[in-house]
């Protein structure tokens, strides 16, 4: 069974501070991991995916298969980063995504 | 912005009534999905469809039904059998071309309230 755990419901940091949103997954096969973001009054949208190995809006995430983690990091948080962040896991031939429960990030001025 | 649209934005239903939520996409995507979003629960998959005239149950399909008669449309019916239907419903679509895990594009959502 696929499972995604985001241990923090809420995360609050100050502007300019580093931020790390944690994501752990459980899956027996080869996983595909994603981070989706939902800004206030906007649609849920893809932030980044592990196979792209790219940095989006200063965010990066590295897949650690040994620790079954895919933590999202940004060295210097900005107020516009305040949003709900969802980690998602894909696996198997049906291409379904399993989402975590989300972490609400608040970046204070 | 177009792409994937959902209607209505808000929907009120009396107990015992069935209601249908609309989801339309003009992205030429093959796969479409319905999720339910509840506070503190994240997104949970209700139904999904990889191609026209075919769909599969997700993790919480009980009390819901869908159809996929056209590539562009994937309506969701919330039946009276759904015990706790008040929630925010999100529709998504995905291209099946090329990379198997292409991005899912989400609609703006429909908030359903049972009175």
PDB file of C-alpha atoms in Angstrom:
ATOM      1  CA  UNK A   1       0.000   0.000   0.000  1.00  0.00           C
ATOM      2  CA  UNK A   2       1.123   3.524  -0.726  1.00  0.00           C
ATOM      3  CA  UNK A   3       1.283   6.026   2.092  1.00  0.00           C
ATOM      4  CA  UNK A   4       2.567   9.578   2.448  1.00  0.00           C
ATOM      5  CA  UNK A   5       3.236  11.200   5.788  1.00  0.00           C
ATOM      6  CA  UNK A   6       3.668  14.905   6.336  1.00  0.00           C
ATOM      7  CA  UNK A   7       4.282  15.150  10.069  1.00  0.00           C
ATOM      8  CA  UNK A   8       3.727  18.894  10.401  1.00  0.00           C
ATOM      9  CA  UNK A   9       0.245  20.314   9.891  1.00  0.00           C
ATOM     10  CA  UNK A  10       1.507  23.828  10.488  1.00  0.00           C
ATOM     11  CA  UNK A  11       4.935  25.380  10.037  1.00  0.00           C
ATOM     12  CA  UNK A  12       5.727  28.985  10.802  1.00  0.00           C
ATOM     13  CA  UNK A  13       9.032  30.707  10.011  1.00  0.00           C
ATOM     14  CA  UNK A  14      10.309  34.240   9.667  1.00  0.00           C
ATOM     15  CA  UNK A  15      11.208  35.802   6.353  1.00  0.00           C
ATOM     16  CA  UNK A  16      14.786  34.977   5.399  1.00  0.00           C
ATOM     17  CA  UNK A  17      14.936  31.870   7.559  1.00  0.00           C
ATOM     18  CA  UNK A  18      15.517  28.413   6.104  1.00  0.00           C
ATOM     19  CA  UNK A  19      12.492  26.207   5.731  1.00  0.00           C
ATOM     20  CA  UNK A  20      12.117  22.450   5.454  1.00  0.00           C
ATOM     21  CA  UNK A  21       8.805  20.691   4.911  1.00  0.00           C
ATOM     22  CA  UNK A  22       9.064  17.030   5.711  1.00  0.00           C
ATOM     23  CA  UNK A  23       7.640  14.186   3.668  1.00  0.00           C
ATOM     24  CA  UNK A  24       8.077  10.466   4.224  1.00  0.00           C
ATOM     25  CA  UNK A  25       6.586   7.772   2.077  1.00  0.00           C
ATOM     26  CA  UNK A  26       5.894   4.075   2.126  1.00  0.00           C
ATOM     27  CA  UNK A  27       5.981   2.139  -1.126  1.00  0.00           C
ATOM     28  CA  UNK A  28       7.510  -1.181  -2.093  1.00  0.00           C
ATOM     29  CA  UNK A  29       8.258  -0.324  -5.718  1.00  0.00           C
ATOM     30  CA  UNK A  30      10.068   2.482  -7.474  1.00  0.00           C
ATOM     31  CA  UNK A  31       8.375   5.722  -6.416  1.00  0.00           C
ATOM     32  CA  UNK A  32       7.701   8.971  -8.185  1.00  0.00           C
ATOM     33  CA  UNK A  33       7.519  11.895  -5.763  1.00  0.00           C
ATOM     34  CA  UNK A  34       6.011  15.324  -6.203  1.00  0.00           C
ATOM     35  CA  UNK A  35       5.359  18.503  -4.284  1.00  0.00           C
ATOM     36  CA  UNK A  36       2.136  20.377  -5.047  1.00  0.00           C
ATOM     37  CA  UNK A  37       1.343  23.839  -3.680  1.00  0.00           C
ATOM     38  CA  UNK A  38      -1.919  25.697  -3.113  1.00  0.00           C
ATOM     39  CA  UNK A  39      -1.634  29.448  -2.610  1.00  0.00           C
ATOM     40  CA  UNK A  40      -4.548  31.333  -1.087  1.00  0.00           C
ATOM     41  CA  UNK A  41      -7.474  31.523  -3.521  1.00  0.00           C
ATOM     42  CA  UNK A  42      -5.516  29.717  -6.227  1.00  0.00           C
ATOM     43  CA  UNK A  43      -5.644  26.259  -7.705  1.00  0.00           C
ATOM     44  CA  UNK A  44      -3.505  23.412  -6.570  1.00  0.00           C
ATOM     45  CA  UNK A  45      -0.470  23.281  -8.838  1.00  0.00           C
ATOM     46  CA  UNK A  46       2.694  21.270  -9.270  1.00  0.00           C
ATOM     47  CA  UNK A  47       5.748  22.781  -7.618  1.00  0.00           C
ATOM     48  CA  UNK A  48       8.347  20.183  -8.466  1.00  0.00           C
ATOM     49  CA  UNK A  49       8.941  16.480  -9.114  1.00  0.00           C
ATOM     50  CA  UNK A  50      11.927  14.436  -8.087  1.00  0.00           C
ATOM     51  CA  UNK A  51      12.868  13.183 -11.542  1.00  0.00           C
ATOM     52  CA  UNK A  52      13.289  16.740 -12.813  1.00  0.00           C
ATOM     53  CA  UNK A  53      15.968  17.535 -10.228  1.00  0.00           C
ATOM     54  CA  UNK A  54      15.271  21.221 -10.647  1.00  0.00           C
ATOM     55  CA  UNK A  55      14.838  24.174  -8.335  1.00  0.00           C
ATOM     56  CA  UNK A  56      11.520  25.989  -8.556  1.00  0.00           C
ATOM     57  CA  UNK A  57      11.028  29.331  -6.787  1.00  0.00           C
ATOM     58  CA  UNK A  58      14.169  28.509  -4.800  1.00  0.00           C
ATOM     59  CA  UNK A  59      12.748  25.219  -3.534  1.00  0.00           C
ATOM     60  CA  UNK A  60      14.541  21.909  -3.910  1.00  0.00           C
ATOM     61  CA  UNK A  61      13.690  18.388  -2.862  1.00  0.00           C
ATOM     62  CA  UNK A  62      15.904  15.310  -2.917  1.00  0.00           C
ATOM     63  CA  UNK A  63      14.577  11.792  -2.950  1.00  0.00           C
ATOM     64  CA  UNK A  64      16.282   9.713  -0.271  1.00  0.00           C
ATOM     65  CA  UNK A  65      15.307   6.120  -0.880  1.00  0.00           C
ATOM     66  CA  UNK A  66      17.206   4.891   2.160  1.00  0.00           C
ATOM     67  CA  UNK A  67      15.207   7.116   4.486  1.00  0.00           C
ATOM     68  CA  UNK A  68      12.099   7.025   2.243  1.00  0.00           C
ATOM     69  CA  UNK A  69      11.930  10.797   2.374  1.00  0.00           C
ATOM     70  CA  UNK A  70      11.374  13.670  -0.010  1.00  0.00           C
ATOM     71  CA  UNK A  71      11.749  16.792   2.098  1.00  0.00           C
ATOM     72  CA  UNK A  72      11.165  20.209   0.532  1.00  0.00           C
ATOM     73  CA  UNK A  73      13.761  22.855   1.339  1.00  0.00           C
ATOM     74  CA  UNK A  74      14.391  26.520   0.737  1.00  0.00           C
ATOM     75  CA  UNK A  75      17.363  28.360   2.227  1.00  0.00           C
ATOM     76  CA  UNK A  76      15.658  31.756   2.587  1.00  0.00           C
ATOM     77  CA  UNK A  77      11.882  31.829   2.954  1.00  0.00           C
ATOM     78  CA  UNK A  78       9.838  34.652   1.449  1.00  0.00           C
ATOM     79  CA  UNK A  79       6.393  35.883   2.510  1.00  0.00           C
ATOM     80  CA  UNK A  80       4.963  34.816  -0.840  1.00  0.00           C
ATOM     81  CA  UNK A  81       5.910  31.219  -0.002  1.00  0.00           C
ATOM     82  CA  UNK A  82       3.040  31.109   2.487  1.00  0.00           C
ATOM     83  CA  UNK A  83       0.736  28.367   1.219  1.00  0.00           C
ATOM     84  CA  UNK A  84      -0.449  24.806   1.732  1.00  0.00           C
ATOM     85  CA  UNK A  85       2.067  22.249   0.522  1.00  0.00           C
ATOM     86  CA  UNK A  86       1.219  18.662  -0.364  1.00  0.00           C
ATOM     87  CA  UNK A  87       3.640  15.839  -0.930  1.00  0.00           C
ATOM     88  CA  UNK A  88       2.387  13.217  -3.405  1.00  0.00           C
ATOM     89  CA  UNK A  89       3.523   9.707  -4.282  1.00  0.00           C
ATOM     90  CA  UNK A  90       2.963   7.894  -7.544  1.00  0.00           C
ATOM     91  CA  UNK A  91       3.591   4.258  -8.213  1.00  0.00           C
ATOM     92  CA  UNK A  92       2.325   1.303 -10.178  1.00  0.00           C
ATOM     93  CA  UNK A  93       0.726   0.997 -13.567  1.00  0.00           C
ATOM     94  CA  UNK A  94      -2.422   2.961 -12.781  1.00  0.00           C
ATOM     95  CA  UNK A  95      -0.604   6.275 -12.339  1.00  0.00           C
ATOM     96  CA  UNK A  96      -2.616   7.282  -9.286  1.00  0.00           C
ATOM     97  CA  UNK A  97      -1.218   9.814  -6.887  1.00  0.00           C
ATOM     98  CA  UNK A  98      -1.428   9.418  -3.111  1.00  0.00           C
ATOM     99  CA  UNK A  99      -1.314  12.744  -1.317  1.00  0.00           C
ATOM    100  CA  UNK A 100      -0.162  13.554   2.188  1.00  0.00           C
ATOM    101  CA  UNK A 101      -2.372  15.577   4.501  1.00  0.00           C
ATOM    102  CA  UNK A 102      -0.521  18.771   3.764  1.00  0.00           C
ATOM    103  CA  UNK A 103       1.551  21.334   5.652  1.00  0.00           C
ATOM    104  CA  UNK A 104       0.414  24.929   5.960  1.00  0.00           C
ATOM    105  CA  UNK A 105       3.481  27.138   5.738  1.00  0.00           C
ATOM    106  CA  UNK A 106       3.316  30.657   7.087  1.00  0.00           C
ATOM    107  CA  UNK A 107       6.214  33.014   6.499  1.00  0.00           C
ATOM    108  CA  UNK A 108       6.088  35.949   8.873  1.00  0.00           C
ATOM    109  CA  UNK A 109       7.579  39.367   8.028  1.00  0.00           C
TER     110      UNK A 109
ATOM    111  CA  UNK B   1      -8.140  30.883 -16.817  1.00  0.00           C
ATOM    112  CA  UNK B   2      -9.417  27.909 -18.835  1.00  0.00           C
ATOM    113  CA  UNK B   3      -7.903  24.511 -19.128  1.00  0.00           C
ATOM    114  CA  UNK B   4      -9.981  22.674 -16.589  1.00  0.00           C
ATOM    115  CA  UNK B   5     -13.223  24.091 -15.242  1.00  0.00           C
ATOM    116  CA  UNK B   6     -15.605  23.004 -12.525  1.00  0.00           C
ATOM    117  CA  UNK B   7     -19.148  24.110 -11.876  1.00  0.00           C
ATOM    118  CA  UNK B   8     -20.831  25.250  -9.816  1.00  0.00           C
ATOM    119  CA  UNK B   9     -18.393  26.947  -7.464  1.00  0.00           C
ATOM    120  CA  UNK B  10     -20.768  26.481  -4.530  1.00  0.00           C
ATOM    121  CA  UNK B  11     -23.491  23.878  -4.232  1.00  0.00           C
ATOM    122  CA  UNK B  12     -26.049  23.316  -1.522  1.00  0.00           C
ATOM    123  CA  UNK B  13     -27.915  20.070  -1.172  1.00  0.00           C
ATOM    124  CA  UNK B  14     -30.646  18.825   1.074  1.00  0.00           C
ATOM    125  CA  UNK B  15     -30.183  15.478   2.737  1.00  0.00           C
ATOM    126  CA  UNK B  16     -31.440  12.648   0.570  1.00  0.00           C
ATOM    127  CA  UNK B  17     -30.773  14.405  -2.721  1.00  0.00           C
ATOM    128  CA  UNK B  18     -28.316  13.401  -5.404  1.00  0.00           C
ATOM    129  CA  UNK B  19     -26.219  16.168  -6.933  1.00  0.00           C
ATOM    130  CA  UNK B  20     -23.888  16.218  -9.911  1.00  0.00           C
ATOM    131  CA  UNK B  21     -20.662  18.207 -10.061  1.00  0.00           C
ATOM    132  CA  UNK B  22     -19.367  19.183 -13.460  1.00  0.00           C
ATOM    133  CA  UNK B  23     -15.759  18.922 -14.637  1.00  0.00           C
ATOM    134  CA  UNK B  24     -14.694  19.901 -18.150  1.00  0.00           C
ATOM    135  CA  UNK B  25     -11.229  20.174 -19.686  1.00  0.00           C
ATOM    136  CA  UNK B  26     -10.016  21.483 -23.033  1.00  0.00           C
ATOM    137  CA  UNK B  27      -6.435  20.272 -22.593  1.00  0.00           C
ATOM    138  CA  UNK B  28      -6.994  17.120 -24.664  1.00  0.00           C
ATOM    139  CA  UNK B  29      -5.980  15.061 -21.636  1.00  0.00           C
ATOM    140  CA  UNK B  30      -6.838  11.396 -21.511  1.00  0.00           C
ATOM    141  CA  UNK B  31      -6.892  10.889 -17.759  1.00  0.00           C
ATOM    142  CA  UNK B  32      -9.195  12.630 -15.300  1.00  0.00           C
ATOM    143  CA  UNK B  33      -9.550  12.431 -11.532  1.00  0.00           C
ATOM    144  CA  UNK B  34     -11.891  13.409  -8.726  1.00  0.00           C
ATOM    145  CA  UNK B  35     -10.553  14.193  -5.266  1.00  0.00           C
ATOM    146  CA  UNK B  36     -12.151  15.207  -2.045  1.00  0.00           C
ATOM    147  CA  UNK B  37     -10.344  17.746   0.122  1.00  0.00           C
ATOM    148  CA  UNK B  38     -11.191  18.001   3.802  1.00  0.00           C
ATOM    149  CA  UNK B  39      -9.353  20.091   6.419  1.00  0.00           C
ATOM    150  CA  UNK B  40      -6.542  18.071   7.908  1.00  0.00           C
ATOM    151  CA  UNK B  41      -7.187  15.144   5.548  1.00  0.00           C
ATOM    152  CA  UNK B  42      -5.381  16.238   2.425  1.00  0.00           C
ATOM    153  CA  UNK B  43      -6.670  15.027  -0.925  1.00  0.00           C
ATOM    154  CA  UNK B  44      -8.340  11.652  -1.196  1.00  0.00           C
ATOM    155  CA  UNK B  45      -9.040  10.025  -4.536  1.00  0.00           C
ATOM    156  CA  UNK B  46     -12.684   9.252  -5.283  1.00  0.00           C
ATOM    157  CA  UNK B  47     -12.668   8.020  -8.899  1.00  0.00           C
ATOM    158  CA  UNK B  48     -10.361   8.221 -11.862  1.00  0.00           C
ATOM    159  CA  UNK B  49     -10.567   7.559 -15.572  1.00  0.00           C
ATOM    160  CA  UNK B  50      -7.651   6.787 -17.871  1.00  0.00           C
ATOM    161  CA  UNK B  51      -9.673   6.799 -21.099  1.00  0.00           C
ATOM    162  CA  UNK B  52     -13.177   7.440 -22.363  1.00  0.00           C
ATOM    163  CA  UNK B  53     -15.822   4.921 -21.276  1.00  0.00           C
ATOM    164  CA  UNK B  54     -13.574   3.526 -18.564  1.00  0.00           C
ATOM    165  CA  UNK B  55     -13.141   4.504 -14.917  1.00  0.00           C
ATOM    166  CA  UNK B  56     -11.919   2.980 -11.655  1.00  0.00           C
ATOM    167  CA  UNK B  57     -12.745   3.449  -7.997  1.00  0.00           C
ATOM    168  CA  UNK B  58     -10.305   5.358  -5.882  1.00  0.00           C
ATOM    169  CA  UNK B  59      -9.844   5.120  -2.140  1.00  0.00           C
ATOM    170  CA  UNK B  60     -13.201   6.576  -1.080  1.00  0.00           C
ATOM    171  CA  UNK B  61     -15.661   5.732  -3.890  1.00  0.00           C
ATOM    172  CA  UNK B  62     -18.596   4.703  -1.696  1.00  0.00           C
ATOM    173  CA  UNK B  63     -21.570   6.991  -2.184  1.00  0.00           C
ATOM    174  CA  UNK B  64     -20.220   8.472  -5.412  1.00  0.00           C
ATOM    175  CA  UNK B  65     -20.652   7.665  -9.092  1.00  0.00           C
ATOM    176  CA  UNK B  66     -19.056   8.936 -12.305  1.00  0.00           C
ATOM    177  CA  UNK B  67     -19.334   8.657 -16.066  1.00  0.00           C
ATOM    178  CA  UNK B  68     -16.844   9.300 -18.859  1.00  0.00           C
ATOM    179  CA  UNK B  69     -18.806   9.478 -22.087  1.00  0.00           C
ATOM    180  CA  UNK B  70     -16.628  12.217 -23.574  1.00  0.00           C
ATOM    181  CA  UNK B  71     -12.922  12.874 -23.320  1.00  0.00           C
ATOM    182  CA  UNK B  72     -13.572  16.438 -22.163  1.00  0.00           C
ATOM    183  CA  UNK B  73     -16.048  15.676 -19.402  1.00  0.00           C
ATOM    184  CA  UNK B  74     -15.972  13.687 -16.144  1.00  0.00           C
ATOM    185  CA  UNK B  75     -19.026  14.487 -14.003  1.00  0.00           C
ATOM    186  CA  UNK B  76     -19.247  13.305 -10.413  1.00  0.00           C
ATOM    187  CA  UNK B  77     -22.562  12.439  -8.771  1.00  0.00           C
ATOM    188  CA  UNK B  78     -22.751  12.579  -5.009  1.00  0.00           C
ATOM    189  CA  UNK B  79     -25.540  10.256  -4.027  1.00  0.00           C
ATOM    190  CA  UNK B  80     -27.681  10.148  -0.919  1.00  0.00           C
ATOM    191  CA  UNK B  81     -25.661   7.118   0.147  1.00  0.00           C
ATOM    192  CA  UNK B  82     -22.631   9.305   0.851  1.00  0.00           C
ATOM    193  CA  UNK B  83     -22.803   9.764   4.606  1.00  0.00           C
ATOM    194  CA  UNK B  84     -20.701  12.890   4.934  1.00  0.00           C
ATOM    195  CA  UNK B  85     -20.752  14.716   1.602  1.00  0.00           C
ATOM    196  CA  UNK B  86     -19.973  18.234   2.807  1.00  0.00           C
ATOM    197  CA  UNK B  87     -16.498  18.913   1.421  1.00  0.00           C
ATOM    198  CA  UNK B  88     -14.421  20.649  -1.231  1.00  0.00           C
ATOM    199  CA  UNK B  89     -14.233  18.620  -4.446  1.00  0.00           C
ATOM    200  CA  UNK B  90     -11.347  18.913  -6.876  1.00  0.00           C
ATOM    201  CA  UNK B  91     -11.172  17.623 -10.415  1.00  0.00           C
ATOM    202  CA  UNK B  92      -7.864  17.076 -12.202  1.00  0.00           C
ATOM    203  CA  UNK B  93      -6.648  15.923 -15.575  1.00  0.00           C
ATOM    204  CA  UNK B  94      -3.386  14.561 -16.917  1.00  0.00           C
ATOM    205  CA  UNK B  95      -1.902  13.862 -20.292  1.00  0.00           C
ATOM    206  CA  UNK B  96      -0.893  10.244 -20.878  1.00  0.00           C
ATOM    207  CA  UNK B  97       1.551  11.103 -23.625  1.00  0.00           C
ATOM    208  CA  UNK B  98       5.250  10.665 -23.071  1.00  0.00           C
ATOM    209  CA  UNK B  99       6.231  10.590 -19.411  1.00  0.00           C
ATOM    210  CA  UNK B 100       3.851   8.395 -17.471  1.00  0.00           C
ATOM    211  CA  UNK B 101       3.746  10.718 -14.476  1.00  0.00           C
ATOM    212  CA  UNK B 102       2.945  13.936 -16.228  1.00  0.00           C
ATOM    213  CA  UNK B 103       1.666  16.773 -14.091  1.00  0.00           C
ATOM    214  CA  UNK B 104      -1.931  16.699 -12.949  1.00  0.00           C
ATOM    215  CA  UNK B 105      -3.752  19.973 -13.636  1.00  0.00           C
ATOM    216  CA  UNK B 106      -6.419  20.924 -11.140  1.00  0.00           C
ATOM    217  CA  UNK B 107      -9.697  22.757 -11.456  1.00  0.00           C
ATOM    218  CA  UNK B 108     -10.808  25.532  -9.093  1.00  0.00           C
ATOM    219  CA  UNK B 109     -13.005  23.200  -7.067  1.00  0.00           C
ATOM    220  CA  UNK B 110     -16.645  22.944  -5.990  1.00  0.00           C
ATOM    221  CA  UNK B 111     -17.651  23.417  -2.379  1.00  0.00           C
ATOM    222  CA  UNK B 112     -20.595  21.189  -1.547  1.00  0.00           C
ATOM    223  CA  UNK B 113     -22.637  21.813   1.580  1.00  0.00           C
ATOM    224  CA  UNK B 114     -25.396  19.539   2.759  1.00  0.00           C
ATOM    225  CA  UNK B 115     -28.118  21.385   4.641  1.00  0.00           C
TER     226      UNK B 115
END
